[in-house]
PDB file of C-alpha atoms in Angstrom:
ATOM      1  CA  UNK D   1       0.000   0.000   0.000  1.00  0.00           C
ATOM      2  CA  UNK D   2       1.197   3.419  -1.485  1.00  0.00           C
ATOM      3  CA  UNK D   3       0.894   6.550   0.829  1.00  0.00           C
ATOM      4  CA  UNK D   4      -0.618   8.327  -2.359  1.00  0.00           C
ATOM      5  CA  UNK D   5      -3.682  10.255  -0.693  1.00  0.00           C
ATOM      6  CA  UNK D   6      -5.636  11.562   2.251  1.00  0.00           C
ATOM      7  CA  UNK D   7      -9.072  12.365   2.884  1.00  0.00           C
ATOM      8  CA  UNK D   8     -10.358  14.840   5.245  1.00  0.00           C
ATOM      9  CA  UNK D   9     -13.576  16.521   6.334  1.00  0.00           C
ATOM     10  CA  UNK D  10     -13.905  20.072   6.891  1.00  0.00           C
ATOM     11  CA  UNK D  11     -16.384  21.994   7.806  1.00  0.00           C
ATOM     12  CA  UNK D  12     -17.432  25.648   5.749  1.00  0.00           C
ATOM     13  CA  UNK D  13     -19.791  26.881   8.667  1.00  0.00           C
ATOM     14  CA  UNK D  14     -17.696  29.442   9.211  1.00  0.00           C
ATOM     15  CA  UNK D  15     -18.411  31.181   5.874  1.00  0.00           C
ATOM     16  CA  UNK D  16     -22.183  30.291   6.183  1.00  0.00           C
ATOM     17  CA  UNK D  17     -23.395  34.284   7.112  1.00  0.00           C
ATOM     18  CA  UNK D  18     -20.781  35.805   4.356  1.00  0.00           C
ATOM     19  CA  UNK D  19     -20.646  33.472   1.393  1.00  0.00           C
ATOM     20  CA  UNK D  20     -22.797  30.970  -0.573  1.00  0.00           C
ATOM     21  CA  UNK D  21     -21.631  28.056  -0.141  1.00  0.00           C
ATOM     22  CA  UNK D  22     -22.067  26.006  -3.288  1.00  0.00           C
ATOM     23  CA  UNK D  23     -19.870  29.219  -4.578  1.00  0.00           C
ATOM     24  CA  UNK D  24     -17.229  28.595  -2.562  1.00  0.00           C
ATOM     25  CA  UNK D  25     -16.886  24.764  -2.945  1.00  0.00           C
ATOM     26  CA  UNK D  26     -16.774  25.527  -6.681  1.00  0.00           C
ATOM     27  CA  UNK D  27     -13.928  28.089  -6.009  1.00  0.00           C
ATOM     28  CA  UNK D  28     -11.941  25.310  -4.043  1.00  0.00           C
ATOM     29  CA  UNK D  29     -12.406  22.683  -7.049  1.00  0.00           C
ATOM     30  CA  UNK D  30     -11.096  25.327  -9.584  1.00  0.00           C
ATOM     31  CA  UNK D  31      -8.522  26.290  -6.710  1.00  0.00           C
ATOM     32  CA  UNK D  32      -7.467  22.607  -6.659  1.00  0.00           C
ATOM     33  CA  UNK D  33      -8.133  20.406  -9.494  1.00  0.00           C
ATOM     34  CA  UNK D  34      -6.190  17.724  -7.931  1.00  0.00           C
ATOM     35  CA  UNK D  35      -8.303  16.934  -5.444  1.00  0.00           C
ATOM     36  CA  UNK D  36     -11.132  14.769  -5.600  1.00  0.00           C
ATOM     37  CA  UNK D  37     -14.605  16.652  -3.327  1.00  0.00           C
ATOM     38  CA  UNK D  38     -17.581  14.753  -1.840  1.00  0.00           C
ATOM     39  CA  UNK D  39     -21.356  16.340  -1.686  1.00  0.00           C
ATOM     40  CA  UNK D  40     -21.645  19.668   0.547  1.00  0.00           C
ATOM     41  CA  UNK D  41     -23.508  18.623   3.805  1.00  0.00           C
ATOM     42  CA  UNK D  42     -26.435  20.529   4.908  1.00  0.00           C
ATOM     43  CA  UNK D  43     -24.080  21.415   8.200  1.00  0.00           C
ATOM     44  CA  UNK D  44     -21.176  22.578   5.850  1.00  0.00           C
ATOM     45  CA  UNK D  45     -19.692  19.818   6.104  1.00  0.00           C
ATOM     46  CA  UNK D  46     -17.597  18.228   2.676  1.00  0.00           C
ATOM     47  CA  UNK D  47     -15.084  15.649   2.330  1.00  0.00           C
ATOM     48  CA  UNK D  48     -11.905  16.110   0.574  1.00  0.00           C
ATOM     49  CA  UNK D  49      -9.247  13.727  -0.971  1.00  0.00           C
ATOM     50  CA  UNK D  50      -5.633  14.305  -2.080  1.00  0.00           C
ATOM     51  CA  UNK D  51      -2.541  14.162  -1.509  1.00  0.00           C
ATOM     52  CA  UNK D  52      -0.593  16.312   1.172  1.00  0.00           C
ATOM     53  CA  UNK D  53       0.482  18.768  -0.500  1.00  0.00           C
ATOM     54  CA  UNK D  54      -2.748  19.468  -2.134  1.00  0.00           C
ATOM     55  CA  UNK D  55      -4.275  19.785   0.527  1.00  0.00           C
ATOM     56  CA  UNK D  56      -2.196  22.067   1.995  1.00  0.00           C
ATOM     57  CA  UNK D  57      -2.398  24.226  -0.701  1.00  0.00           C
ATOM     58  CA  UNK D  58      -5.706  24.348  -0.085  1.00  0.00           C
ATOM     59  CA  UNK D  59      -5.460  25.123   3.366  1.00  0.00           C
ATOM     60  CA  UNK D  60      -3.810  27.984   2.759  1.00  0.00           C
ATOM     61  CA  UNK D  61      -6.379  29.165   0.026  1.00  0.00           C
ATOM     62  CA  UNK D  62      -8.876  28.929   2.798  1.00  0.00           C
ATOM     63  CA  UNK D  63      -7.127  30.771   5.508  1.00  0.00           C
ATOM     64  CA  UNK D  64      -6.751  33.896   3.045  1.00  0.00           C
ATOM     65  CA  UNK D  65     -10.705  33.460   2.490  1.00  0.00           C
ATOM     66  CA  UNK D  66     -11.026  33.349   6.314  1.00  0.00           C
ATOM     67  CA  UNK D  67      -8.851  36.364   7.312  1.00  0.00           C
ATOM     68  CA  UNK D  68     -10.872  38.240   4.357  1.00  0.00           C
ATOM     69  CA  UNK D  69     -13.759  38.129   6.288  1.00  0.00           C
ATOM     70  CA  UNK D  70     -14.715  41.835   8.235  1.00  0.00           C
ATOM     71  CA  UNK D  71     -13.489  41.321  12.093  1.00  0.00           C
ATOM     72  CA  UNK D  72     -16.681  42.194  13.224  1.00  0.00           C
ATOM     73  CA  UNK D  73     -18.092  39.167  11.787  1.00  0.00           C
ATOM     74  CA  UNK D  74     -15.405  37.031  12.539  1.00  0.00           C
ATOM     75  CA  UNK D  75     -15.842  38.027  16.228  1.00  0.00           C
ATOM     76  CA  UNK D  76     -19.769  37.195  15.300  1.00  0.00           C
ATOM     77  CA  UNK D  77     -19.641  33.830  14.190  1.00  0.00           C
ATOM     78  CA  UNK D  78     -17.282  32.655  17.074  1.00  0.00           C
ATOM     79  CA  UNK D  79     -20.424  30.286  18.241  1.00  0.00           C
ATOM     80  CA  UNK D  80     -20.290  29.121  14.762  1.00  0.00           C
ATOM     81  CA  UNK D  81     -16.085  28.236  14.844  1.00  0.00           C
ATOM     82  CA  UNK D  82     -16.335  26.086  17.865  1.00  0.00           C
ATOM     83  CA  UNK D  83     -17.304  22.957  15.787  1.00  0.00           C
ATOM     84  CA  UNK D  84     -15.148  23.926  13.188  1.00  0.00           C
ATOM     85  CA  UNK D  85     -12.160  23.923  15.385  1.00  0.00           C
ATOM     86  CA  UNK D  86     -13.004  20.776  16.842  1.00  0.00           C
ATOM     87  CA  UNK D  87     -13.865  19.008  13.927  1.00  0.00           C
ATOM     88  CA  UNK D  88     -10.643  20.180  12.468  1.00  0.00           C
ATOM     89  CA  UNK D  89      -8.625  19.162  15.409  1.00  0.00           C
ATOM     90  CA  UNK D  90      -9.490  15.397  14.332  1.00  0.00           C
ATOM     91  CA  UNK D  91     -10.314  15.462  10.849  1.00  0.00           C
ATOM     92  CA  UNK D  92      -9.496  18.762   9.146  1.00  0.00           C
ATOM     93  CA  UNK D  93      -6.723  19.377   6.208  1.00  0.00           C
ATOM     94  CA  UNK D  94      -6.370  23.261   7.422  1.00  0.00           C
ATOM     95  CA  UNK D  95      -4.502  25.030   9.891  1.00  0.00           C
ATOM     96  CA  UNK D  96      -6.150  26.757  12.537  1.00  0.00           C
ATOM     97  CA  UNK D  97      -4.634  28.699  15.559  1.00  0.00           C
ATOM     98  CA  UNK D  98      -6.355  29.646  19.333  1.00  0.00           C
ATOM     99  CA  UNK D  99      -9.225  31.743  20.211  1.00  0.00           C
ATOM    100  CA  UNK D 100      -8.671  35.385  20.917  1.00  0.00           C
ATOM    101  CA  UNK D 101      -9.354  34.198  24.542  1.00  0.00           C
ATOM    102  CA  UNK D 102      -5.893  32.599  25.104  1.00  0.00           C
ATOM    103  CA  UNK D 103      -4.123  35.151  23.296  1.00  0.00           C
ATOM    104  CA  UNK D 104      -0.521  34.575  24.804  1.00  0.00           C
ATOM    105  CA  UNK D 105      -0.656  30.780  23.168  1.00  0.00           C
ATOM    106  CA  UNK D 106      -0.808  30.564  19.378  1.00  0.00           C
ATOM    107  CA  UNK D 107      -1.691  26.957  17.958  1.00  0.00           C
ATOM    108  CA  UNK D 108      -1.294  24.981  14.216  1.00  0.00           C
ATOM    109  CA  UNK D 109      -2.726  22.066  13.531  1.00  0.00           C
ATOM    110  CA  UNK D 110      -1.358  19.649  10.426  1.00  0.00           C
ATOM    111  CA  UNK D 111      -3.208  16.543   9.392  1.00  0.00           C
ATOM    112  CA  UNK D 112      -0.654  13.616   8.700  1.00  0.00           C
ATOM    113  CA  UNK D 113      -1.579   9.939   7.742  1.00  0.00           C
ATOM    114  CA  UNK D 114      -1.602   7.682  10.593  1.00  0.00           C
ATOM    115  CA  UNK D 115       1.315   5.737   9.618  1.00  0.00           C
ATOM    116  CA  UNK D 116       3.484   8.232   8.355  1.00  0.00           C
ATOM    117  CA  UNK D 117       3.296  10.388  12.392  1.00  0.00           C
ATOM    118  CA  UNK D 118       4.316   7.034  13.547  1.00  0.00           C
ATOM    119  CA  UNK D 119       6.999   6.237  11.201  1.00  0.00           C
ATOM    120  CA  UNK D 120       8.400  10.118  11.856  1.00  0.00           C
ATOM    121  CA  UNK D 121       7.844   9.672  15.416  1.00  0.00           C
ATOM    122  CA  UNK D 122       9.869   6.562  15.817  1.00  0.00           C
ATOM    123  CA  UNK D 123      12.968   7.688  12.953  1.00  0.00           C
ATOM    124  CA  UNK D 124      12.677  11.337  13.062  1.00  0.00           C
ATOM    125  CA  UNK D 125      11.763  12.506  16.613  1.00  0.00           C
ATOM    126  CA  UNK D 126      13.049  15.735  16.396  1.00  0.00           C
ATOM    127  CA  UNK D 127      10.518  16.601  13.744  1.00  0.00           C
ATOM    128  CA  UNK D 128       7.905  16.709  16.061  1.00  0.00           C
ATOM    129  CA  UNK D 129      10.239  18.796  18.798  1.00  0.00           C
ATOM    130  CA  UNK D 130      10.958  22.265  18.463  1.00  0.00           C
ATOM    131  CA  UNK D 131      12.325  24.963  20.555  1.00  0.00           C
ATOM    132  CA  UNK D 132       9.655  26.924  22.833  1.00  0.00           C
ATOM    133  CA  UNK D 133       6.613  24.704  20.794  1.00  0.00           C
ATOM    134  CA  UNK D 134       4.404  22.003  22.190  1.00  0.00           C
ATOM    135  CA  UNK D 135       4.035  18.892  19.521  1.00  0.00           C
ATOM    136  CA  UNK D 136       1.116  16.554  19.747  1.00  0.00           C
ATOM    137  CA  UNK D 137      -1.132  14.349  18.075  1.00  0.00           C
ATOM    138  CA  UNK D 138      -4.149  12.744  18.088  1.00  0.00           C
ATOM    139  CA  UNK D 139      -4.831   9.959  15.998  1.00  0.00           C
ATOM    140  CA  UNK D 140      -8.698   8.868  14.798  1.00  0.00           C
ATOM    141  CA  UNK D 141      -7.960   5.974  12.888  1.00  0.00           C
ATOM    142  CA  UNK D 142      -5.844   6.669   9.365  1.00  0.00           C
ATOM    143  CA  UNK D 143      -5.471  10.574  10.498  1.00  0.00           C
ATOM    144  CA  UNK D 144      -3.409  12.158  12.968  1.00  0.00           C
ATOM    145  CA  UNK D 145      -3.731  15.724  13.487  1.00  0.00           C
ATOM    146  CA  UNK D 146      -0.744  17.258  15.029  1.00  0.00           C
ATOM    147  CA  UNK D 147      -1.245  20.635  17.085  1.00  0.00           C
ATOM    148  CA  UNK D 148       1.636  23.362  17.401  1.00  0.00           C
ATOM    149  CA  UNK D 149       1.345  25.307  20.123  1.00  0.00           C
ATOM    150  CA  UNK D 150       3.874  28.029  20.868  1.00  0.00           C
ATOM    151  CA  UNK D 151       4.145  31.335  22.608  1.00  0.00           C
ATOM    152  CA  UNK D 152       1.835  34.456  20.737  1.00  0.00           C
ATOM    153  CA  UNK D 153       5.291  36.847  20.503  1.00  0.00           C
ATOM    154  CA  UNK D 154       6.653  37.295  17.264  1.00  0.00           C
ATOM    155  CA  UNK D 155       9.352  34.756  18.004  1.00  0.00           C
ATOM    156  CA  UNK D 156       6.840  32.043  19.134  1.00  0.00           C
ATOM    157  CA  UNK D 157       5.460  32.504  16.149  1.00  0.00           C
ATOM    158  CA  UNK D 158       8.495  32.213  14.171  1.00  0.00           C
ATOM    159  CA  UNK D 159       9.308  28.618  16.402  1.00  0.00           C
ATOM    160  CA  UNK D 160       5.370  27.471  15.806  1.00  0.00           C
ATOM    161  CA  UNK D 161       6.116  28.042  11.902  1.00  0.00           C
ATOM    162  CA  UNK D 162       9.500  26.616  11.785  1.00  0.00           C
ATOM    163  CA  UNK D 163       8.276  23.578  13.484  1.00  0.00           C
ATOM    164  CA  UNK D 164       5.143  23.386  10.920  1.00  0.00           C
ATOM    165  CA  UNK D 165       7.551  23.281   7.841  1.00  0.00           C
ATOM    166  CA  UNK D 166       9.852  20.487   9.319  1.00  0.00           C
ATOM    167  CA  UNK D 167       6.965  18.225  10.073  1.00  0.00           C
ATOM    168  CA  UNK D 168       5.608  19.343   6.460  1.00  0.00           C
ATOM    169  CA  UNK D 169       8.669  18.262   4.978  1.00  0.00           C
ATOM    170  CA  UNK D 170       9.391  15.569   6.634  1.00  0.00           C
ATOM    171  CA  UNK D 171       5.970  14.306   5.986  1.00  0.00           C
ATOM    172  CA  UNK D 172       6.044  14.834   2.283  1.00  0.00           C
ATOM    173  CA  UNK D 173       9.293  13.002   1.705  1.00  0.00           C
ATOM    174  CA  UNK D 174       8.347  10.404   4.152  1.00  0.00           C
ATOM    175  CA  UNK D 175       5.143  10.234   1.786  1.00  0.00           C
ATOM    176  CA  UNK D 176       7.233   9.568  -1.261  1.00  0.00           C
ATOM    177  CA  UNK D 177       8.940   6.094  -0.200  1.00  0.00           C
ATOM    178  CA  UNK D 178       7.132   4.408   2.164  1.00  0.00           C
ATOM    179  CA  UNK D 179       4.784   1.768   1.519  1.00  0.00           C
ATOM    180  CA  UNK D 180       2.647  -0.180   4.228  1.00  0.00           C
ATOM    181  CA  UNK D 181       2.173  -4.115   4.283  1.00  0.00           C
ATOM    182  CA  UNK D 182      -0.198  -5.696   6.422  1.00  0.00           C
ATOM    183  CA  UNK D 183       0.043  -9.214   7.874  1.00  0.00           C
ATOM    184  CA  UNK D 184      -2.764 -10.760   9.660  1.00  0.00           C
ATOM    185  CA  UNK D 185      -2.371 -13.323  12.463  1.00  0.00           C
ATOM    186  CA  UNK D 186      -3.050 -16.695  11.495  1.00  0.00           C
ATOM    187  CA  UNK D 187      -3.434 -17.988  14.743  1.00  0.00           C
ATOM    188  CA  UNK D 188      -6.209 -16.112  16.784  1.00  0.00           C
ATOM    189  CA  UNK D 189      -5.230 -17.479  19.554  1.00  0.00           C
ATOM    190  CA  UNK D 190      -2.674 -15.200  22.683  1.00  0.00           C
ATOM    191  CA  UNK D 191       0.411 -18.054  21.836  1.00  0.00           C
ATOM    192  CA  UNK D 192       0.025 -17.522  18.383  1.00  0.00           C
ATOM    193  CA  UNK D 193       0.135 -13.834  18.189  1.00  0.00           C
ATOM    194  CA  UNK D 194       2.797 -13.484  20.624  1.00  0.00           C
ATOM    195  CA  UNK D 195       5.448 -16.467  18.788  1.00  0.00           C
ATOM    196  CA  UNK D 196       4.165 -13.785  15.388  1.00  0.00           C
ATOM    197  CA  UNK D 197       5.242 -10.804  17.319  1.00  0.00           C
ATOM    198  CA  UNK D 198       8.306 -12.342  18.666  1.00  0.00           C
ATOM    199  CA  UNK D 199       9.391 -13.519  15.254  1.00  0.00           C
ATOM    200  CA  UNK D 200       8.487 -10.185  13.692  1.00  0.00           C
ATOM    201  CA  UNK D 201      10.306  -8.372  16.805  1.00  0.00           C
ATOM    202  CA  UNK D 202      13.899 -10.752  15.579  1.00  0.00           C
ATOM    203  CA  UNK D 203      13.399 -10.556  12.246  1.00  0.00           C
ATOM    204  CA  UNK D 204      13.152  -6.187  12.483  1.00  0.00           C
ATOM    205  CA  UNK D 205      17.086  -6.375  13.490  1.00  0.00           C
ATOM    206  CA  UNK D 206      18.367  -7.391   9.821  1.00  0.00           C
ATOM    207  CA  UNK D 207      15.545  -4.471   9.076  1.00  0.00           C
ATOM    208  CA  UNK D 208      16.247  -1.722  11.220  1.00  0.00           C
ATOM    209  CA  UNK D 209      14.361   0.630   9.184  1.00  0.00           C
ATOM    210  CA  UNK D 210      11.084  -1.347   9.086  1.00  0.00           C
ATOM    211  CA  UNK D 211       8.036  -0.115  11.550  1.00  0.00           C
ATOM    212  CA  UNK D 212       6.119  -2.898  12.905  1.00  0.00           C
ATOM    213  CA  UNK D 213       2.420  -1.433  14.078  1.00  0.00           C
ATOM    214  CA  UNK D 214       0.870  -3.828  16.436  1.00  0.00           C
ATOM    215  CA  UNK D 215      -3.306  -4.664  16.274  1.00  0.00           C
ATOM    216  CA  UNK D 216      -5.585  -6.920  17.847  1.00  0.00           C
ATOM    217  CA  UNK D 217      -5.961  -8.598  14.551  1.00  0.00           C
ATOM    218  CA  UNK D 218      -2.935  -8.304  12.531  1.00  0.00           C
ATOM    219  CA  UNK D 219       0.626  -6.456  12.106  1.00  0.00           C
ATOM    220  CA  UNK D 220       1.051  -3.182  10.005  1.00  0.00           C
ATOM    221  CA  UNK D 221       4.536  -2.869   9.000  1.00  0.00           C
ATOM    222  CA  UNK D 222       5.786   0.400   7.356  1.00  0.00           C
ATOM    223  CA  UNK D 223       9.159   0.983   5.235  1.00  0.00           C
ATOM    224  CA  UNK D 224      11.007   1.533   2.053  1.00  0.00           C
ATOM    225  CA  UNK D 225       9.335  -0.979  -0.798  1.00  0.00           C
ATOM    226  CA  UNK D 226      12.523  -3.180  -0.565  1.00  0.00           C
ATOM    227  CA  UNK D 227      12.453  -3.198   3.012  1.00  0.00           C
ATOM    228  CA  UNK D 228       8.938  -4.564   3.484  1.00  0.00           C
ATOM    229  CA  UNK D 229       8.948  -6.671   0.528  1.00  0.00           C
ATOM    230  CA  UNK D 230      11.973  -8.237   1.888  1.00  0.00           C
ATOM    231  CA  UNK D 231      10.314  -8.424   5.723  1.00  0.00           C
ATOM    232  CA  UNK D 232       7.162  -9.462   4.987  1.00  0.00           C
ATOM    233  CA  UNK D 233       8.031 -12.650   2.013  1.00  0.00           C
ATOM    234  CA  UNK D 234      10.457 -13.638   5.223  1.00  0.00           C
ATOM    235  CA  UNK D 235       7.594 -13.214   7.443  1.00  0.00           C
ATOM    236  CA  UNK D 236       5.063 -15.764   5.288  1.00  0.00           C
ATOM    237  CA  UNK D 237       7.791 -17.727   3.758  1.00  0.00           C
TER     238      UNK D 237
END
């Protein structure tokens, strides 16, 4: 399995009072022809597919939209943003950043596949560590969003968008050459998966590159095409 695309929901509520809508979803498609768009929910809601850097591309598109909007009515629709934000905090593509009432903390939020946070966050660490920023994620199923936080001075904000370009450029290279492999236990019962594990766990040390993902039901493992090819034939040969 390829890391080719992502799909996201957002949510367009926040335009509701100062655009229509079905004009702005048509804006995005000829914004972003790359990317594939669901049916526009009667909430504002719309799913999006793509790849990563589509997506963030049209993040950004959307954040220009957003700070076009009159501050009065930005201030006005704040009972309309709370669902946004946390609908974006687990499934969103764009970046958003804290309310007006914590102004001293400034937040980011990326969307990463599942696999790839935990591939960077077992091989590249530092990625997702910055000077002066907080770094987490939260992971609902094959999406993790990741959440910046750093200080609201002009050099916290500097650190918070440092940090956001490593983990963006990590991601997208990370995106490029690694493919996932999945391999299902064959024995349901505890001895079974465990003498799996343990094999998989001996095996990963002539494969040091190689992510193993444990499940209930089965093993994801995540690395280089060579390196999972070569794991996983060892693995069912």
């Amino acid at each position: 399995q390829a890391f080719l695309c992502v799909t996201s929901t957002l949510s367009m509520a926040v335009f509701r009072d100062h655009l229509v809508l079905e004009d702005l979803v048509e804006e995005m498609k000829q914004q972003s022809p790359a990317l594939s768009f669901g049916p526009l929910q009667s909430d504002g809601q719309i799913a999006v597919q793509g790849s990563f850097p589509a997506l963030q591309a049209l993040r950004d598109f959307l954040l220009l939209k957003a700070k076009s909007l009159p501050e009065e009515d930005k201030r006005e629709g704040k009972s309309h943003q709370r669902p946004r934000r946390k609908l974006q905090e687990h499934r969103g593509a764009a970046e958003t950043r804290s309310s007006s009432r914590d102004a001293q903390r400034e937040k980011r939020v990326l969307v990463l596949d599942t696999d790839i946070y935990h591939y960077m966050k077992h091989f590249y660490p530092k990625a997702l560590q910055g000077n002066d920023v907080v770094i987490s994620g939260v992971t609902d199923g094959d999406i993790t969003t990741v959440c910046i936080e750093s200080a609201g001075s002009k050099a916290g904000t500097i650190q918070g968008l440092k940090a956001k370009k490593m983990i963006e450029k990590y991601s997208v290279e990370l995106q490029k050459i690694l493919r996932k492999e999945r391999i299902c236990f064959k024995e349901p019962s505890r001895a079974g998966k465990q003498r799996l594990r343990q094999f998989c766990a001996r095996l990963r040390a002539r494969y040091p590159r190689v992510l193993i993902i444990p499940y209930d039901t089965h093993l994801d493992i995540v690395g280089t095409s060579a390196d999972v090819f070569g794991f996983t034939e060892e693995v069912r040969g």
